[in-house]
XYZ file of C-alpha atoms in Angstrom:
342
model
C -23.873 67.497 0.769
C -21.589 68.958 -1.926
C -21.004 67.320 -5.288
C -17.328 66.822 -4.379
C -18.213 64.831 -1.281
C -20.741 62.739 -3.235
C -18.121 61.867 -5.864
C -15.624 60.938 -3.128
C -18.098 58.637 -1.329
C -19.216 57.060 -4.624
C -15.580 56.368 -5.478
C -15.028 54.582 -2.172
C -18.203 52.518 -2.642
C -17.151 51.457 -6.143
C -13.696 50.468 -4.925
C -15.218 48.329 -2.175
C -17.528 46.569 -4.657
C -14.555 45.757 -6.894
C -12.621 44.339 -3.955
C -15.560 42.138 -2.960
C -15.967 40.925 -6.529
C -12.284 40.057 -6.772
C -12.428 38.231 -3.454
C -15.310 36.031 -4.625
C -13.631 35.043 -7.879
C -12.402 31.459 -8.111
C -8.908 31.967 -9.446
C -6.757 28.910 -10.048
C -3.020 28.692 -10.300
C -1.235 27.113 -13.240
C -0.807 23.845 -11.324
C -4.520 23.428 -10.760
C -4.694 24.206 -7.024
C -7.638 26.334 -5.910
C -6.929 29.879 -4.804
C -8.497 29.511 -1.344
C -6.028 29.452 1.513
C -7.468 26.521 3.456
C -4.979 23.833 4.416
C -6.041 20.206 4.146
C -4.264 18.079 6.736
C -4.278 14.373 5.931
C -2.643 11.668 8.026
C -0.714 9.010 6.071
C -0.513 5.705 7.949
C 1.651 2.653 7.244
C 3.290 -0.104 9.245
C 6.744 0.194 7.710
C 9.740 1.632 9.499
C 11.435 4.966 8.717
C 13.952 4.554 5.912
C 12.190 1.646 4.188
C 11.114 2.121 0.539
C 7.477 2.683 1.561
C 8.604 5.430 3.937
C 10.715 7.017 1.202
C 7.687 6.900 -1.108
C 5.534 8.589 1.549
C 8.097 11.347 2.081
C 8.265 11.973 -1.668
C 4.454 12.146 -1.793
C 4.412 14.624 1.076
C 6.936 16.816 -0.733
C 5.219 16.681 -4.130
C 1.712 17.273 -2.772
C 2.781 20.287 -0.732
C 4.639 21.776 -3.683
C 1.924 21.230 -6.283
C -0.852 22.498 -4.006
C 1.112 25.589 -2.969
C 1.047 24.375 0.614
C -2.664 23.584 0.769
C -2.062 19.844 1.224
C -0.297 18.927 4.440
C 0.460 15.201 4.574
C 1.449 14.102 8.072
C 3.322 10.802 8.035
C 2.751 8.087 10.634
C 5.104 5.126 10.003
C 5.594 2.103 12.283
C 1.849 1.490 12.800
C 1.629 4.593 14.986
C -2.070 4.999 14.209
C -2.812 1.312 14.731
C -2.811 -1.973 12.838
C -3.677 -1.874 9.129
C -7.120 -3.448 9.545
C -8.032 -0.946 12.284
C -6.860 2.108 10.338
C -8.846 1.024 7.275
C -11.915 1.070 9.500
C -10.953 4.516 10.816
C -10.774 5.730 7.226
C -14.176 4.283 6.327
C -15.649 6.029 9.364
C -14.595 9.372 7.875
C -11.314 10.167 9.606
C -8.761 12.315 7.763
C -6.454 9.392 7.112
C -5.072 7.597 4.070
C -3.649 4.177 4.897
C -1.352 1.740 3.130
C -3.991 -0.917 2.470
C -3.087 -4.231 0.906
C -5.598 -5.893 -1.390
C -5.363 -8.885 0.940
C -6.999 -6.664 3.579
C -9.458 -5.076 1.149
C -10.812 -8.524 0.281
C -12.848 -8.185 3.498
C -14.879 -5.534 1.643
C -14.597 -6.727 -1.964
C -13.471 -10.380 -2.050
C -12.295 -10.282 -5.689
C -9.676 -7.650 -4.743
C -7.801 -10.269 -2.739
C -6.741 -12.260 -5.779
C -4.144 -9.573 -6.533
C -2.139 -10.943 -3.586
C -2.776 -14.647 -4.169
C 0.341 -16.852 -4.029
C 2.380 -17.208 -7.212
C -0.243 -15.357 -9.265
C 2.429 -13.950 -11.593
C 6.185 -13.440 -11.628
C 5.879 -10.063 -13.385
C 5.448 -7.059 -11.114
C 4.936 -4.736 -14.062
C 1.839 -6.679 -15.090
C 0.399 -6.260 -11.616
C 0.910 -2.520 -11.853
C -0.688 -2.403 -15.285
C -3.761 -4.332 -14.148
C -4.835 -1.263 -12.167
C -5.398 0.581 -15.476
C -7.873 -1.977 -16.812
C -11.652 -2.121 -16.876
C -11.410 -5.174 -14.618
C -9.765 -3.118 -11.890
C -12.113 -0.195 -12.486
C -14.944 -2.515 -11.545
C -13.099 -3.542 -8.366
C -12.494 0.128 -7.591
C -16.179 0.987 -7.956
C -17.148 -1.864 -5.649
C -14.663 -0.598 -3.053
C -16.213 2.881 -3.271
C -19.607 1.340 -2.563
C -18.081 -0.145 0.590
C -16.661 3.230 1.671
C -13.077 2.789 0.418
C -11.524 5.330 -1.960
C -8.309 4.168 -3.655
C -5.903 7.093 -4.105
C -2.780 5.220 -5.280
C -3.668 1.762 -6.639
C -0.282 0.391 -7.758
C 2.310 0.769 -5.003
C 4.911 -2.000 -5.321
C 5.433 -3.539 -1.909
C 7.776 -6.278 -3.026
C 8.238 -10.023 -3.263
C 7.598 -11.872 -0.017
C 10.157 -14.353 1.335
C 10.566 -16.389 4.520
C 12.999 -15.548 7.325
C 13.288 -18.078 10.135
C 15.455 -19.308 12.967
C 15.586 -22.743 11.349
C 16.769 -23.438 7.817
C 13.828 -23.886 5.431
C 14.515 -25.553 2.083
C 11.182 -27.306 1.462
C 7.617 -26.785 2.711
C 8.107 -29.800 4.999
C 10.694 -27.781 6.932
C 7.942 -25.358 7.954
C 6.036 -27.991 9.924
C 5.473 -26.772 13.470
C 6.982 -23.326 12.887
C 4.981 -20.293 13.984
C 5.363 -17.679 11.250
C 4.119 -14.115 11.621
C 1.706 -13.025 8.886
C -0.529 -9.988 8.395
C -4.000 -10.409 9.889
C -5.905 -11.231 6.710
C -7.312 -14.401 5.236
C -5.097 -14.541 2.128
C -1.866 -14.410 4.146
C -3.142 -16.812 6.785
C -4.367 -19.417 4.299
C -1.181 -19.146 2.222
C 1.091 -19.832 5.170
C -1.127 -22.624 6.457
C -1.054 -24.257 3.009
C 2.742 -24.189 3.176
C 2.563 -26.145 6.436
C 3.410 -23.442 9.004
C 1.315 -22.216 11.905
C 0.228 -18.814 10.630
C 0.416 -16.263 13.458
C -1.325 -12.941 12.679
C 0.400 -9.940 14.273
C 0.728 -6.233 13.477
C 4.051 -5.462 11.812
C 5.041 -3.343 14.814
C 4.889 -6.456 17.032
C 7.122 -8.579 14.815
C 10.517 -7.899 16.389
C 9.531 -8.221 20.074
C 7.591 -11.396 19.269
C 10.717 -12.916 17.708
C 12.843 -11.830 20.654
C 10.430 -13.402 23.135
C 10.158 -16.640 21.176
C 6.442 -16.193 20.519
C 7.066 -16.811 16.815
C 9.750 -18.682 14.887
C 9.943 -16.485 11.828
C 8.316 -14.030 9.479
C 7.575 -13.466 5.802
C 7.804 -10.160 3.958
C 9.860 -8.423 1.274
C 13.534 -8.269 2.242
C 13.461 -4.485 2.731
C 10.652 -4.856 5.277
C 12.392 -7.722 7.066
C 15.552 -5.647 7.308
C 13.632 -2.574 8.456
C 12.084 -4.648 11.241
C 15.563 -5.970 12.171
C 14.477 -9.584 11.814
C 18.075 -10.535 10.942
C 19.116 -9.865 14.538
C 17.104 -12.912 15.616
C 16.495 -15.079 12.536
C 19.497 -16.129 10.482
C 17.955 -17.970 7.512
C 16.356 -16.218 4.549
C 14.533 -18.592 2.192
C 13.813 -16.997 -1.196
C 10.357 -18.482 -1.642
C 8.823 -15.471 -3.412
C 5.442 -16.905 -2.450
C 3.574 -13.636 -2.982
C 4.349 -10.661 -5.209
C 2.609 -7.608 -3.831
C 1.167 -4.401 -5.093
C -0.796 -2.469 -2.503
C -2.832 0.714 -2.341
C -2.939 3.923 -0.398
C -6.649 4.316 0.338
C -8.866 6.682 2.288
C -12.507 6.714 3.315
C -14.919 7.582 0.519
C -16.802 10.056 2.691
C -13.637 11.955 3.652
C -12.209 12.004 0.115
C -15.577 13.133 -1.303
C -15.534 16.043 1.135
C -12.293 17.420 -0.327
C -12.281 19.894 -3.248
C -11.982 18.155 -6.592
C -8.676 19.821 -7.434
C -7.163 18.731 -4.115
C -8.130 15.102 -4.827
C -6.650 15.402 -8.325
C -3.354 16.647 -6.904
C -3.318 13.826 -4.336
C -3.736 11.233 -7.084
C -1.294 12.809 -9.549
C 1.469 13.290 -6.995
C 0.693 9.869 -5.521
C 1.257 8.240 -8.900
C 4.583 10.022 -9.226
C 5.577 8.991 -5.706
C 4.633 5.359 -6.439
C 6.987 5.308 -9.446
C 9.711 6.820 -7.281
C 9.113 4.252 -4.532
C 9.383 1.366 -6.992
C 12.813 2.554 -8.096
C 13.908 2.919 -4.473
C 12.679 -0.622 -3.773
C 14.659 -2.123 -6.648
C 17.834 -0.383 -5.500
C 17.252 -1.329 -1.870
C 16.632 -5.055 -2.350
C 20.150 -5.822 -3.571
C 21.715 -3.724 -0.815
C 19.634 -5.523 1.791
C 20.722 -8.958 0.571
C 24.340 -7.851 0.847
C 23.695 -6.453 4.325
C 22.046 -9.707 5.421
C 25.078 -11.725 4.342
C 27.369 -9.313 6.179
C 25.272 -9.829 9.322
C 25.567 -13.600 9.166
C 22.287 -14.454 7.444
C 22.362 -17.556 5.225
C 20.433 -16.955 2.000
C 18.703 -20.156 0.914
C 17.743 -20.733 -2.728
C 14.700 -23.002 -2.793
C 12.867 -24.979 -5.449
C 9.798 -22.740 -5.762
C 7.926 -25.482 -7.655
C 7.563 -27.350 -4.354
C 6.020 -24.302 -2.695
C 3.744 -23.550 -5.671
C 2.350 -27.065 -5.493
C 1.462 -26.599 -1.819
C -0.377 -23.287 -2.236
C -2.548 -24.355 -5.182
C -5.258 -25.186 -2.650
C -5.454 -21.534 -1.533
C -7.351 -20.637 -4.703
C -9.940 -23.302 -3.873
C -10.415 -21.761 -0.419
C -11.860 -18.600 -1.977
C -14.048 -20.179 -4.665
C -17.215 -19.594 -2.658
C -16.568 -15.866 -2.186
C -14.918 -14.936 -5.493
C -16.900 -14.202 -8.642
C -17.276 -17.047 -11.135
C -14.098 -18.017 -12.974
C -12.182 -15.116 -11.394
C -8.760 -16.781 -11.529
C -8.941 -17.657 -15.230
C -10.423 -14.271 -16.088
C -7.579 -12.475 -14.323
C -4.948 -14.668 -15.973
C -6.460 -13.699 -19.327
C -6.290 -10.010 -18.338
C -2.632 -10.379 -17.391
C -1.850 -12.186 -20.635
C -3.448 -9.370 -22.634
C -1.197 -6.851 -20.913
C 2.027 -8.529 -22.041
């Protein structure tokens, strides 16, 4: 073989080695996304209807995550309980499915009981304090316990809203709830709260709310006004009682095994864009609530101002119901945490 041919072949070999070396390098873009081209498809499940603040939050998250990951994160949205009831989808997540679900702390109390106090009735009248509590050591401990149970919290501080009553009969006092079947989420905190108020708590998936009202299976519902409007409750129930009996933050959570299987930078992007989407969703919620109240009045709904002190007195017993499962002095400890955040 001539020297010329040897030089030519050696040149090709060197070029190939350089290409291989470049291909193995772990380059990262300026936004932190890894340079591999794999797409990570994640289903986002929630019971709320299209157009509600939670849906707007989810759409913003989808947009931000895709943009920041250069298309590697593909969030597929499933509103209206399309993937099942909240409790069932949480279980799907824990089993390792590629799903992140809107999971209330009232549902997560089944795994870590102390988490449920975040949705206890009349815990605080300051939503901002509830959001801030998720940045504390107290919540970090809750978060670690949830991980041990297979739950990975991605967005901890989604504002769901202030829950009110909407019924076919005018409710001004807790006594007016006697004998009424009121739809609640299928978790112990919601059930015990409504029972303490004197109603017959009727657990149903959010997707079943409207047909159950139409068929007379229930007499009313309780939820933030944006959710009630999204479910079209006003078409059947014409009294909105502003009880504000629970002020909710919720989480978007996935299964620990699934989240742990994602690249670290992908998880970071999910959390960073999720936090931004949660802030966006809170602003949407605040704007929506006033519009919904105006829409209710236009549709013939009577808005009833109630003496919340009467309702607070009734639900005080709910805290006693959880004494045996909560950690010692949990209520007072959390009140102290909230006070420190002011």
